[in-house]
mmCIF file of C-alpha atoms in Angstrom:
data_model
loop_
_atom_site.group_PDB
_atom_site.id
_atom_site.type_symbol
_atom_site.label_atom_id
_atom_site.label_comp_id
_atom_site.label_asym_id
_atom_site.label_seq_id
_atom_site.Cartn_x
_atom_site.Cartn_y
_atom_site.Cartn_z
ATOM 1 C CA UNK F 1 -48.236 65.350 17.696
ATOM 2 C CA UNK F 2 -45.354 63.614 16.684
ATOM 3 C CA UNK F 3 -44.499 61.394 13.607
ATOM 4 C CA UNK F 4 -42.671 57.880 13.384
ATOM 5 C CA UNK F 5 -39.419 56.842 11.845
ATOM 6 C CA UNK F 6 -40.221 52.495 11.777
ATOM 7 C CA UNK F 7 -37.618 50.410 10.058
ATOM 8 C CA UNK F 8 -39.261 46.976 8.971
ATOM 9 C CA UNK F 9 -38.714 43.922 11.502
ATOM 10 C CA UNK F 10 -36.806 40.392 10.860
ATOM 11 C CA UNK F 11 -36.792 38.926 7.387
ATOM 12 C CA UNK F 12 -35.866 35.376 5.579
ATOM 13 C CA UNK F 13 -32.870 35.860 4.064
ATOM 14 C CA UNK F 14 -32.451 34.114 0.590
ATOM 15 C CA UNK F 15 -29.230 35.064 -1.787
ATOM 16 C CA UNK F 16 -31.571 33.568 -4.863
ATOM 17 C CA UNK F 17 -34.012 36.515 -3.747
ATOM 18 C CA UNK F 18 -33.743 39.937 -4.746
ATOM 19 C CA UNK F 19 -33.107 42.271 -1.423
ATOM 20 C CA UNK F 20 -36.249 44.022 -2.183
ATOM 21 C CA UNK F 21 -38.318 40.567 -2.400
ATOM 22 C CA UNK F 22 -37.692 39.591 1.327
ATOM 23 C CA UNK F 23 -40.421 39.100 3.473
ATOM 24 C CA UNK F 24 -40.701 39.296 6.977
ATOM 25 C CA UNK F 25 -39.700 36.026 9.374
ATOM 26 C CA UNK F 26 -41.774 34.930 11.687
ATOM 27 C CA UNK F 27 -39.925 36.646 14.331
ATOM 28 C CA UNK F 28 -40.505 40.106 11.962
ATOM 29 C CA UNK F 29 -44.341 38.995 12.209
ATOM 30 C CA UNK F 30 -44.183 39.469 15.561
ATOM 31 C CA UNK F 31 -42.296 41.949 16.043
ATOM 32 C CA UNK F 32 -44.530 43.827 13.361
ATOM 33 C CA UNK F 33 -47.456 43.365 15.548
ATOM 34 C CA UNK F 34 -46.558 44.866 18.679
ATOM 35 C CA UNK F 35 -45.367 47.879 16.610
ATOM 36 C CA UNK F 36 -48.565 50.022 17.577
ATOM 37 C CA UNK F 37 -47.690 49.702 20.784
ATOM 38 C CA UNK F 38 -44.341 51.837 20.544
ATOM 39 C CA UNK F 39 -44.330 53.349 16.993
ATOM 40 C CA UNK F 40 -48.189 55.049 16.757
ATOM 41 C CA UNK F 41 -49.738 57.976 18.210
ATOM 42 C CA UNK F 42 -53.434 58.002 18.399
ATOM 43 C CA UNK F 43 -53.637 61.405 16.598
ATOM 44 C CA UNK F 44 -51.553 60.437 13.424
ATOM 45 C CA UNK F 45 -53.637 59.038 10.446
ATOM 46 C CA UNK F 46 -50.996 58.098 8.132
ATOM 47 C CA UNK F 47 -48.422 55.217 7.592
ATOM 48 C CA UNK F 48 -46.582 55.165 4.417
ATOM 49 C CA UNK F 49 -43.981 52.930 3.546
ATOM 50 C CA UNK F 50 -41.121 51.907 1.530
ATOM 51 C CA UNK F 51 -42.137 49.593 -1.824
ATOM 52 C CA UNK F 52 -40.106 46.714 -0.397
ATOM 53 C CA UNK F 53 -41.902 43.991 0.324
ATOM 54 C CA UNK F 54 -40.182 43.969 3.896
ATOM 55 C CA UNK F 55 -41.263 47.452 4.566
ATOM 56 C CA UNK F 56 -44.792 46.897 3.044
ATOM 57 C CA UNK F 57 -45.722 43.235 5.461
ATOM 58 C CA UNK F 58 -44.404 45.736 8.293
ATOM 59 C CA UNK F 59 -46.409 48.382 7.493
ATOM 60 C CA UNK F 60 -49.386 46.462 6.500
ATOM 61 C CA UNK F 61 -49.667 44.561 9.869
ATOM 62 C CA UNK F 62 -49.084 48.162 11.776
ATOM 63 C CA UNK F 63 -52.235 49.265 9.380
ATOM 64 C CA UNK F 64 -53.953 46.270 10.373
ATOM 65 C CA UNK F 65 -53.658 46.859 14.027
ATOM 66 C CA UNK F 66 -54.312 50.647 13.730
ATOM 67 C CA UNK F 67 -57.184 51.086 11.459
ATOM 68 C CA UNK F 68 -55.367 53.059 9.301
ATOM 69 C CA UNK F 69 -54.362 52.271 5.471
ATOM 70 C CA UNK F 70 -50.844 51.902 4.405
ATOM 71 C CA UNK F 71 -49.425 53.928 1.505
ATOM 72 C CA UNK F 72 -46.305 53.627 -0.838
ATOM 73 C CA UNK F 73 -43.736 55.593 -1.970
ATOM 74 C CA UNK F 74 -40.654 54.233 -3.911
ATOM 75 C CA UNK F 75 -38.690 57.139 -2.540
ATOM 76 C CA UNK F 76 -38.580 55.593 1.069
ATOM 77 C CA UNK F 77 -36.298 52.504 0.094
ATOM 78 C CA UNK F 78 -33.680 51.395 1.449
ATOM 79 C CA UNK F 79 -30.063 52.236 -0.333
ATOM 80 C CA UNK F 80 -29.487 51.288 -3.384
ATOM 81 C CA UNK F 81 -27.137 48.030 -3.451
ATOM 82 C CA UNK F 82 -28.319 46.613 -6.784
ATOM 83 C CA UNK F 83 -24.843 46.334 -8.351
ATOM 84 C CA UNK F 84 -23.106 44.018 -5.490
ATOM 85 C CA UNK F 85 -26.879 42.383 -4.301
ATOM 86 C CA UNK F 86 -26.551 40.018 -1.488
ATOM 87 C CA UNK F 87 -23.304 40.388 0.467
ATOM 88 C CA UNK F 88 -22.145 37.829 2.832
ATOM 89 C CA UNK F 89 -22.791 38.997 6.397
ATOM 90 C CA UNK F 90 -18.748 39.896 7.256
ATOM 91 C CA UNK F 91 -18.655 41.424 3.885
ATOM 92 C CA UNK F 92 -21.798 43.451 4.046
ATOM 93 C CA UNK F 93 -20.776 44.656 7.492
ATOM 94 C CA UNK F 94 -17.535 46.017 6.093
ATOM 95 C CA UNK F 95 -19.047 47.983 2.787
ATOM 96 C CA UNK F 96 -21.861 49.178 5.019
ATOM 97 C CA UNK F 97 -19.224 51.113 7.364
ATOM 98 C CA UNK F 98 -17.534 51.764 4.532
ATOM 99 C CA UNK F 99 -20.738 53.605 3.098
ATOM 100 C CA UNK F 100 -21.551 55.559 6.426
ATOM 101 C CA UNK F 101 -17.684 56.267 6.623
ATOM 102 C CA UNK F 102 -17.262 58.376 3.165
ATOM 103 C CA UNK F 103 -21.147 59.291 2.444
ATOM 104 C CA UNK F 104 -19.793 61.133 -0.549
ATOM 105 C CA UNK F 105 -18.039 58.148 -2.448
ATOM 106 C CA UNK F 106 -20.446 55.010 -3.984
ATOM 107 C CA UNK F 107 -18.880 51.941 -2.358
ATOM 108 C CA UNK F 108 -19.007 49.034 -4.539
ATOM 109 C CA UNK F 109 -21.381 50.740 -6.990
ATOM 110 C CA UNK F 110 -23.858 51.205 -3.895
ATOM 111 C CA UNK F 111 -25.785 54.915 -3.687
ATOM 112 C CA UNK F 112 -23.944 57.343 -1.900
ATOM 113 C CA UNK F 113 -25.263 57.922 1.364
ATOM 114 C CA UNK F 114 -25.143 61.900 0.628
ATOM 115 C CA UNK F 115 -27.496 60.885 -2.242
ATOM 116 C CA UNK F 116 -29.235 58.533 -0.459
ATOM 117 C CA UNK F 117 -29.765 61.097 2.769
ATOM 118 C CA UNK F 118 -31.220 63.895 0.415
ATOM 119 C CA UNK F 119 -34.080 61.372 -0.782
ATOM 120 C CA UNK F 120 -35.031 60.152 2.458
ATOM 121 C CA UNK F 121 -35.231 63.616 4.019
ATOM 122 C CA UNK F 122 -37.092 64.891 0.492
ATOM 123 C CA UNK F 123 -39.311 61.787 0.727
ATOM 124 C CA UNK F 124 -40.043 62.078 4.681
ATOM 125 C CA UNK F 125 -40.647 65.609 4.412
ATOM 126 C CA UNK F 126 -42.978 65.433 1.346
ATOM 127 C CA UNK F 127 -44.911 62.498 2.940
ATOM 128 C CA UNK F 128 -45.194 65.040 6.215
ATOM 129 C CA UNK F 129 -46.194 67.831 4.383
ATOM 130 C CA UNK F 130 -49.932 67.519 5.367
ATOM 131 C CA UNK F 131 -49.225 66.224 8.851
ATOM 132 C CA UNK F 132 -48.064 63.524 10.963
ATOM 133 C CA UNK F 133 -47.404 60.111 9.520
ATOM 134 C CA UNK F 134 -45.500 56.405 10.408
ATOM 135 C CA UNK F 135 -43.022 56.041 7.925
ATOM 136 C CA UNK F 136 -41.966 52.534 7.662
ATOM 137 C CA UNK F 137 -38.349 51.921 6.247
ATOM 138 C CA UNK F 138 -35.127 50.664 6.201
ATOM 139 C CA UNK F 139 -32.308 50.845 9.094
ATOM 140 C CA UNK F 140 -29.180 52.485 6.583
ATOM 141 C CA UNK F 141 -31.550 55.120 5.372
ATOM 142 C CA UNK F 142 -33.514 56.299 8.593
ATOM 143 C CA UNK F 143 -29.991 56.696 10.216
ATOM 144 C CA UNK F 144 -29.070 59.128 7.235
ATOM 145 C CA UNK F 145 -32.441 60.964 8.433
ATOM 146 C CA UNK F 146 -32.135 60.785 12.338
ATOM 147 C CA UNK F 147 -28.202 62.262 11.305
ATOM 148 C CA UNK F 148 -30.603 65.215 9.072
ATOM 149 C CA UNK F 149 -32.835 65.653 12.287
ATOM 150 C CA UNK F 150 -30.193 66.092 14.474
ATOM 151 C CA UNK F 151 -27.733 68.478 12.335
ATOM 152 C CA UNK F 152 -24.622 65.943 12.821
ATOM 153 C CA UNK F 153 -22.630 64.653 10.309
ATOM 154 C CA UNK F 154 -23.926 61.267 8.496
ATOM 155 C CA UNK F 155 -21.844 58.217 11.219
ATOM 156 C CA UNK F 156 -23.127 54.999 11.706
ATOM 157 C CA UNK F 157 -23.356 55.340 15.590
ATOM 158 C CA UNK F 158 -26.726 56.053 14.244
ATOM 159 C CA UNK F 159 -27.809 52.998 12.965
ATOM 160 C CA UNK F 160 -30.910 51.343 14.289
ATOM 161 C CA UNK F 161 -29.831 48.493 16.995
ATOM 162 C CA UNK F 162 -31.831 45.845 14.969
ATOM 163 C CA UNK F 163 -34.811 45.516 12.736
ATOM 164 C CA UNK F 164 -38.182 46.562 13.708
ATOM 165 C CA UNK F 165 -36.417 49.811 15.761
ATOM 166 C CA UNK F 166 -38.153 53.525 15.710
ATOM 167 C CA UNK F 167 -37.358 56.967 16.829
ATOM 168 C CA UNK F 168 -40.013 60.298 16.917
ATOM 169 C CA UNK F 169 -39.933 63.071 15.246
ATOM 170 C CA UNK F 170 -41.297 66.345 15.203
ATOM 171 C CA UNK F 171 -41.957 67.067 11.358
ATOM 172 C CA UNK F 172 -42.913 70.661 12.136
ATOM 173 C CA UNK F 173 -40.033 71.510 13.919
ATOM 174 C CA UNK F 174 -37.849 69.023 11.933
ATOM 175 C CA UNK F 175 -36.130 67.636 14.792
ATOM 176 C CA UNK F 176 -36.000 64.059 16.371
ATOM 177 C CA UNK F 177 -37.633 63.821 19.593
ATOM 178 C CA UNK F 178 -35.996 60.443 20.504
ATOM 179 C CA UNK F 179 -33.232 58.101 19.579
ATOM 180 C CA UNK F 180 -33.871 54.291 18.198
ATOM 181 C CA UNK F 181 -35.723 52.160 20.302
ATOM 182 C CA UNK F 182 -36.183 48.526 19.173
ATOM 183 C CA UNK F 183 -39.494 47.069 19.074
ATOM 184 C CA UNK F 184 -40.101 44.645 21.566
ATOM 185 C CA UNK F 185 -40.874 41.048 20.415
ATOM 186 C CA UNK F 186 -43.054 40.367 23.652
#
């Protein structure tokens, strides 16, 4: 059996909005829905996801599609980025390499991603514990764990290749069984 790394499809962006208040676009809804096709095995009976509302409309139409309630845990958000907020596209770009680049230093105030990687992996592995589950994320911080998986240093060559993208693991062996692989809208 194998477990699910699912980072939360397309959302509205809205500076006005707190990050964590985004919902999915209607491009995210349908990416969302063909989720099940490519990010749930028939033998797992859990999905758990972030508290973000972006993360919870993902996982929420995955449950919907599965049969399967959805479950929270705070400790599967995304990095913390309260003190800059929104970020201009260029300018996010640039602090978000600058994040994966020295995972030991905050940039900006942001969580460092050494800090940020030993709560995902904690999180993941607590929410495995019991068996196989779809976790359903956020892109920065399932890279930190795909970099855990795979013993190499934290890099942001392994960032998802757009939202609503998944990779396997095996939660026994603690190893990823696959790369990203982007849900397909269609």
């Amino acid at each position: 059996m194998v477990s699910s790394f699912l980072t939360h499809a397309e959302v509205v962006v809205d500076p006005a909005v707190a990050i964590e208040s985004w919902g999915l676009s209607p491009e995210g809804r349908a990416r969302a829905a063909r989720a099940a096709a490519v990010a749930w095995d028939a033998g797992t009976r859990r999905i758990v996801s972030s508290t973000e509302r972006k993360a919870v409309e993902t996982a929420d139409v995955l449950a919907d599609a599965v049969g399967v309630p959805a479950d929270r845990d705070p400790l599967l958000g995304e990095i913390d980025r309260s003190a800059t907020g929104y970020l201009p596209p260029t300018v996010f770009e640039s602090v978000v390499d600058a994040f994966f680049a020295e995972p030991e230093r905050s940039v900006r105030g942001w969580e460092r991603a050494a800090d940020a990687q030993d709560r995902i992996v904690a999180a993941v592995r607590a929410q495995c514990a019991t068996g196989d589950a779809t976790i359903v994320s956020h892109g920065a911080v399932g890279a930190l764990l795909l970099a855990h998986l795979r013993g190499v240093p934290i890099t942001r060559a392994l960032d998802q290749p757009g939202m609503g993208s998944v990779f396997h693991f095996d939660a026994r062996a603690w190893q990823a069984t696959s790369g990203w692989r982007r849900v397909p809208v269609s």
